[in-house]
Tab-separated table of N, CA, C and O in Angstrom:
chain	number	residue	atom	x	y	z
A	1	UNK	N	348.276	265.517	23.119
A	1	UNK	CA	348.265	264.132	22.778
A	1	UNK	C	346.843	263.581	22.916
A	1	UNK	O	346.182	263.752	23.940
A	2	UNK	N	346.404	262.920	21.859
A	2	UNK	CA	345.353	262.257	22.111
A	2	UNK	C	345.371	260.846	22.942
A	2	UNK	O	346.210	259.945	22.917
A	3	UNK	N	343.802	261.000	23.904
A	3	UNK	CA	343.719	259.947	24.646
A	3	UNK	C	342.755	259.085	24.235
A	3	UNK	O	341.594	259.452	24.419
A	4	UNK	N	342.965	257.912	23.666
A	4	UNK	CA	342.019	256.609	23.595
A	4	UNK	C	341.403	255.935	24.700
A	4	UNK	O	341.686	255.765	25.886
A	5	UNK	N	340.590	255.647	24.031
A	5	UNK	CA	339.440	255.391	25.085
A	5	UNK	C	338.858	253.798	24.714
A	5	UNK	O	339.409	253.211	23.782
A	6	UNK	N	337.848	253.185	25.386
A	6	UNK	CA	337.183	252.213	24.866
A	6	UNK	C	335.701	252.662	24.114
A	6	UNK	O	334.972	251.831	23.573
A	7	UNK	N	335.389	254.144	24.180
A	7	UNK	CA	334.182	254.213	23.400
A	7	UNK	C	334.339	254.924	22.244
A	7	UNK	O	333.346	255.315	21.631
A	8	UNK	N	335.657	255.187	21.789
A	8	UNK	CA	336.566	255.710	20.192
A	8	UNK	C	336.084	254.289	19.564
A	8	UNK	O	335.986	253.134	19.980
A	9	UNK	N	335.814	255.035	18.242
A	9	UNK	CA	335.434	254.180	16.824
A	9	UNK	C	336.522	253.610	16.541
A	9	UNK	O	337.522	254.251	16.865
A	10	UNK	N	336.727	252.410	15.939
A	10	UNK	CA	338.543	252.076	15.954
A	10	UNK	C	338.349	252.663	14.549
A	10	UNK	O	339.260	253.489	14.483
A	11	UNK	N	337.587	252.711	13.231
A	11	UNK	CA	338.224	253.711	12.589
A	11	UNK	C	338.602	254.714	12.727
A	11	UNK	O	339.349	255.120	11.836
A	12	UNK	N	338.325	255.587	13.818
A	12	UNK	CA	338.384	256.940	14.132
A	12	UNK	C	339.812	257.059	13.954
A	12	UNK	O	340.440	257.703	13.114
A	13	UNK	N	340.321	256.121	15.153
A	13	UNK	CA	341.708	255.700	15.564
A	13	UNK	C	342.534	255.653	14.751
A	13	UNK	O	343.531	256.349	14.944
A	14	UNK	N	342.458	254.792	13.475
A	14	UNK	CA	342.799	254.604	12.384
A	14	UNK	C	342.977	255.901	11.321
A	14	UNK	O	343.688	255.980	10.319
A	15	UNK	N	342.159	256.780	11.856
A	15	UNK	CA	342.472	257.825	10.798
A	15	UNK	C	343.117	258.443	10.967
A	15	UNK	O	343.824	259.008	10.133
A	16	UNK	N	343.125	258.671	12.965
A	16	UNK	CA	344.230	259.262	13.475
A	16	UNK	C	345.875	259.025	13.319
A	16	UNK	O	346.716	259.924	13.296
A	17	UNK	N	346.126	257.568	13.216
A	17	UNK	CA	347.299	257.087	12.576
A	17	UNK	C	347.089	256.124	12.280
A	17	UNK	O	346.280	255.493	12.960
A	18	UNK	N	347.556	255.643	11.387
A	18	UNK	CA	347.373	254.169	10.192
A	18	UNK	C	348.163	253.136	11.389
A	18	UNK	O	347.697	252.217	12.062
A	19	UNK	N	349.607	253.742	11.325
A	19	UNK	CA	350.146	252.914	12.182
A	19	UNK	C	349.945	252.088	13.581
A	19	UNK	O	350.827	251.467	14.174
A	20	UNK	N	348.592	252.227	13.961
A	20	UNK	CA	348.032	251.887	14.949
A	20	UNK	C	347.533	250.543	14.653
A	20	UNK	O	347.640	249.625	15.465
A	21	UNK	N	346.911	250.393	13.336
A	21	UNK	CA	346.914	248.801	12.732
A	21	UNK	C	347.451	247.884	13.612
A	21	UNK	O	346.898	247.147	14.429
A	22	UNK	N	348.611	248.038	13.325
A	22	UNK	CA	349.145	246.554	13.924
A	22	UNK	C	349.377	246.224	15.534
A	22	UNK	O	349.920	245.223	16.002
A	23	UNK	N	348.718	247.541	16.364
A	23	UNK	CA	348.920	247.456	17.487
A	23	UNK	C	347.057	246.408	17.728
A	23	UNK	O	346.681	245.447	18.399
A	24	UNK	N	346.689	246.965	17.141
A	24	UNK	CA	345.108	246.271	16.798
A	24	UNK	C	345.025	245.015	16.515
A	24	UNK	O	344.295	244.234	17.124
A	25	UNK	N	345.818	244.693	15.502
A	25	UNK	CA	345.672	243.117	14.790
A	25	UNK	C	346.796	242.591	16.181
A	25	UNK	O	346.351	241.450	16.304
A	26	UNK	N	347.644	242.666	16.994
A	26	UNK	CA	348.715	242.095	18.031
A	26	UNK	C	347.477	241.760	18.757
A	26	UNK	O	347.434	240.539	18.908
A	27	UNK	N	346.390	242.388	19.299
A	27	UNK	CA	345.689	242.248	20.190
A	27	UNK	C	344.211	241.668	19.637
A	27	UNK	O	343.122	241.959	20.132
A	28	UNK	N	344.394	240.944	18.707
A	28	UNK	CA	343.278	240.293	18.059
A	28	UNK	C	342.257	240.303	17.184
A	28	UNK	O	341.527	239.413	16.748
A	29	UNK	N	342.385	242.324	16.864
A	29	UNK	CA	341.586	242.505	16.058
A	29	UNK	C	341.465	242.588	14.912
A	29	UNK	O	340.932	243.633	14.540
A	30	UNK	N	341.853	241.638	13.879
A	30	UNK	CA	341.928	241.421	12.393
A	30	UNK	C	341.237	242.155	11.191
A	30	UNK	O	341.648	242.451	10.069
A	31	UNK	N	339.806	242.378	11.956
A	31	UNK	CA	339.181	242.956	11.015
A	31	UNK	C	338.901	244.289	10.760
A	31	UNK	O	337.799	244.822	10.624
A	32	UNK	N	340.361	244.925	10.694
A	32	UNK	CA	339.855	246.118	10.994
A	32	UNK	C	338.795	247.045	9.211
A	32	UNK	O	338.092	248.047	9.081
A	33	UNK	N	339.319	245.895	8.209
A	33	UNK	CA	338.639	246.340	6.900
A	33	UNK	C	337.204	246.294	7.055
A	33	UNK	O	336.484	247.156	6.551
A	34	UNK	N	336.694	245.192	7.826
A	34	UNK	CA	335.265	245.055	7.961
A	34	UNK	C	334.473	246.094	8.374
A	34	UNK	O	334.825	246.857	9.274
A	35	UNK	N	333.163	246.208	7.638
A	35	UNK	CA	332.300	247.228	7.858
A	35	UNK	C	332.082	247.800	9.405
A	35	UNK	O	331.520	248.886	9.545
A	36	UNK	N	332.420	247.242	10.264
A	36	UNK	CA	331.630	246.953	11.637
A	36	UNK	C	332.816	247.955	12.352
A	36	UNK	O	332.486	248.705	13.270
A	37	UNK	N	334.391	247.900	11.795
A	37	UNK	CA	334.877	249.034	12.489
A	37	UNK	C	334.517	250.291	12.532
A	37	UNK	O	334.693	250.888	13.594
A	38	UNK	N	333.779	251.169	11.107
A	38	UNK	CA	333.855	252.061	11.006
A	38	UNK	C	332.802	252.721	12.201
A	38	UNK	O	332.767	253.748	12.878
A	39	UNK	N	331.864	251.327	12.008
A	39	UNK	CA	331.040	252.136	13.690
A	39	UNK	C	330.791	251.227	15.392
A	39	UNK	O	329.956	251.385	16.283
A	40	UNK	N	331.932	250.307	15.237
A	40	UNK	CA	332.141	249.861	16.248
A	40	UNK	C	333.181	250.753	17.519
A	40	UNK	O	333.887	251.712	17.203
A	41	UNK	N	333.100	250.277	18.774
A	41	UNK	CA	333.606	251.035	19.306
A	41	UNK	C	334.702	250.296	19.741
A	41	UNK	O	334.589	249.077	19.613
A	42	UNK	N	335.914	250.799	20.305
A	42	UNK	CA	337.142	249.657	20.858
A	42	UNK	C	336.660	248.673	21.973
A	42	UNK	O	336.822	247.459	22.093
A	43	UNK	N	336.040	249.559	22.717
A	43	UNK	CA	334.928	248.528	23.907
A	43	UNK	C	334.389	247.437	23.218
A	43	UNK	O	334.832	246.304	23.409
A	44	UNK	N	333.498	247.658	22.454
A	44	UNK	CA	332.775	246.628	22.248
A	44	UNK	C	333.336	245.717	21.235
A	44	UNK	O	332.837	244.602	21.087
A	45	UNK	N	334.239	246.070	20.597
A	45	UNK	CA	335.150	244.899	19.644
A	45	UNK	C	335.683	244.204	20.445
A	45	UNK	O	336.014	243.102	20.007
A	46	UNK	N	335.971	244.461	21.762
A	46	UNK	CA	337.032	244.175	22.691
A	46	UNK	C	336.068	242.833	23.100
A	46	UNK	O	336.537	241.694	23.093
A	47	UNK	N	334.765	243.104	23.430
A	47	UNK	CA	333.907	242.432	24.537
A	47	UNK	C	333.480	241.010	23.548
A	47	UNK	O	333.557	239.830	23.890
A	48	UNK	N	332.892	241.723	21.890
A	48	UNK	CA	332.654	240.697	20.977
A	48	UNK	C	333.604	239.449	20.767
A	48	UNK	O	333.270	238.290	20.525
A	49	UNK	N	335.052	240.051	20.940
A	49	UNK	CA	336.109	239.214	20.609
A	49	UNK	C	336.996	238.363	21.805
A	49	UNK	O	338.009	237.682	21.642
A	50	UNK	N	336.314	238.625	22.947
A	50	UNK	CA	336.671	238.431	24.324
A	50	UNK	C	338.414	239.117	24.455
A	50	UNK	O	339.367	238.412	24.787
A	51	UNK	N	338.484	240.055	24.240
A	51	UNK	CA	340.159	240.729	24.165
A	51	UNK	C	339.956	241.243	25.262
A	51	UNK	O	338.875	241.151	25.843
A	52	UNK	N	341.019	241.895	25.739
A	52	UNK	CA	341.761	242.422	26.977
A	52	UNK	C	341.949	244.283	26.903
A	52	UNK	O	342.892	245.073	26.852
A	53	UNK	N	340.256	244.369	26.937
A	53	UNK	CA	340.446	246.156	26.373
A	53	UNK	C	341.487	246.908	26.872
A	53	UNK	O	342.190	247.762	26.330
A	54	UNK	N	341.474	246.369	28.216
A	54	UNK	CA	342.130	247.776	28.896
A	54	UNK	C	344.081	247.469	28.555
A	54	UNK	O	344.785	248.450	28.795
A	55	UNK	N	344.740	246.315	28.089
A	55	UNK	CA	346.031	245.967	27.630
A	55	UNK	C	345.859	246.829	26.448
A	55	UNK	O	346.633	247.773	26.291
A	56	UNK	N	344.863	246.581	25.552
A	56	UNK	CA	344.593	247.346	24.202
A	56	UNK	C	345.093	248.639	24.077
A	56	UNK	O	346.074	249.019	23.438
A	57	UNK	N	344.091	249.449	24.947
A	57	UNK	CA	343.946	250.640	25.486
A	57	UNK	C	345.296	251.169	25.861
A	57	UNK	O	345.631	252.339	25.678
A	58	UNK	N	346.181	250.085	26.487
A	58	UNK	CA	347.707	250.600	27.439
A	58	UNK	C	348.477	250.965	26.138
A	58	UNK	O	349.185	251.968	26.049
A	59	UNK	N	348.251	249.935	24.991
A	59	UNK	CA	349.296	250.299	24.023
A	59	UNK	C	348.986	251.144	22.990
A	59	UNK	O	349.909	251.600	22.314
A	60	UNK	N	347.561	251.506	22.689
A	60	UNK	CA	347.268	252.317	22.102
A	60	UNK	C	347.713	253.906	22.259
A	60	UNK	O	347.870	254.792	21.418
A	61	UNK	N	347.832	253.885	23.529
A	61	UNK	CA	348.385	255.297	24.263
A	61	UNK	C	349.578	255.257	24.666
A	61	UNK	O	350.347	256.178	24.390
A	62	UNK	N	349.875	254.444	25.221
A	62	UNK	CA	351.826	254.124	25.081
A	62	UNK	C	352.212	254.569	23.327
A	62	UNK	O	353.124	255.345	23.044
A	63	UNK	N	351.400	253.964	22.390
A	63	UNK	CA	351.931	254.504	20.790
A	63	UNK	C	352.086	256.174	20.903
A	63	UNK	O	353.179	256.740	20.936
A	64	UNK	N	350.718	256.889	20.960
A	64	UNK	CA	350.506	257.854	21.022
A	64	UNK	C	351.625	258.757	21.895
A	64	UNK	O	352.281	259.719	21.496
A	65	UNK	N	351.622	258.300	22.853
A	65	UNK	CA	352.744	258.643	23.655
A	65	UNK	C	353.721	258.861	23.672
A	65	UNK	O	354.059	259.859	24.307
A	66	UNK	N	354.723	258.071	22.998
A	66	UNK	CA	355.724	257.743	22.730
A	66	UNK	C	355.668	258.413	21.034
A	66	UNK	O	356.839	258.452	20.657
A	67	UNK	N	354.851	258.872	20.056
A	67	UNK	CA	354.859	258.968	18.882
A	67	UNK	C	355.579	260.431	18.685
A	67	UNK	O	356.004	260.796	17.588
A	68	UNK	N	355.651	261.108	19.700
A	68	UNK	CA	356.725	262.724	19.524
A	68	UNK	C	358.169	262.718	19.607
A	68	UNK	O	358.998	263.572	19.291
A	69	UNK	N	358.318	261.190	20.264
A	69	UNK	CA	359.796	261.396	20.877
A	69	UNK	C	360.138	260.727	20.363
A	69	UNK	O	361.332	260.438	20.441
């Protein structure tokens, strides 16, 4: 299982599963079309947007987690 992190590209993330989108946009991050994901990191979108990385982070891997069973 992959583990997310705050210094993963959120496109990276995104390529890893699409479905992760909307765990992204729940937690504020809208833009994920904008140029700035492909080399932004989840950290620092987190910090730009004043979000709650490490809640981010919980559900990003709770998805992952939960995505076998």
């Amino acid at each position: 299982m992959a583990k997310i992190t705050k210094d993963m590209i959120i496109a990276d993330v995104l390529r890893m599963d699409r479905a992760t989108a909307p765990i992204f946009m729940r937690h504020g991050l809208h833009c994920l079309g904008c140029p700035a994901s492909s080399m932004e990191s989840i950290g620092d979108a987190a910090m730009v947007h004043g979000l709650d990385v490490d809640a981010l982070l919980k559900d990003l891997n709770d998805y992952f987690e939960n995505k076998g069973e």
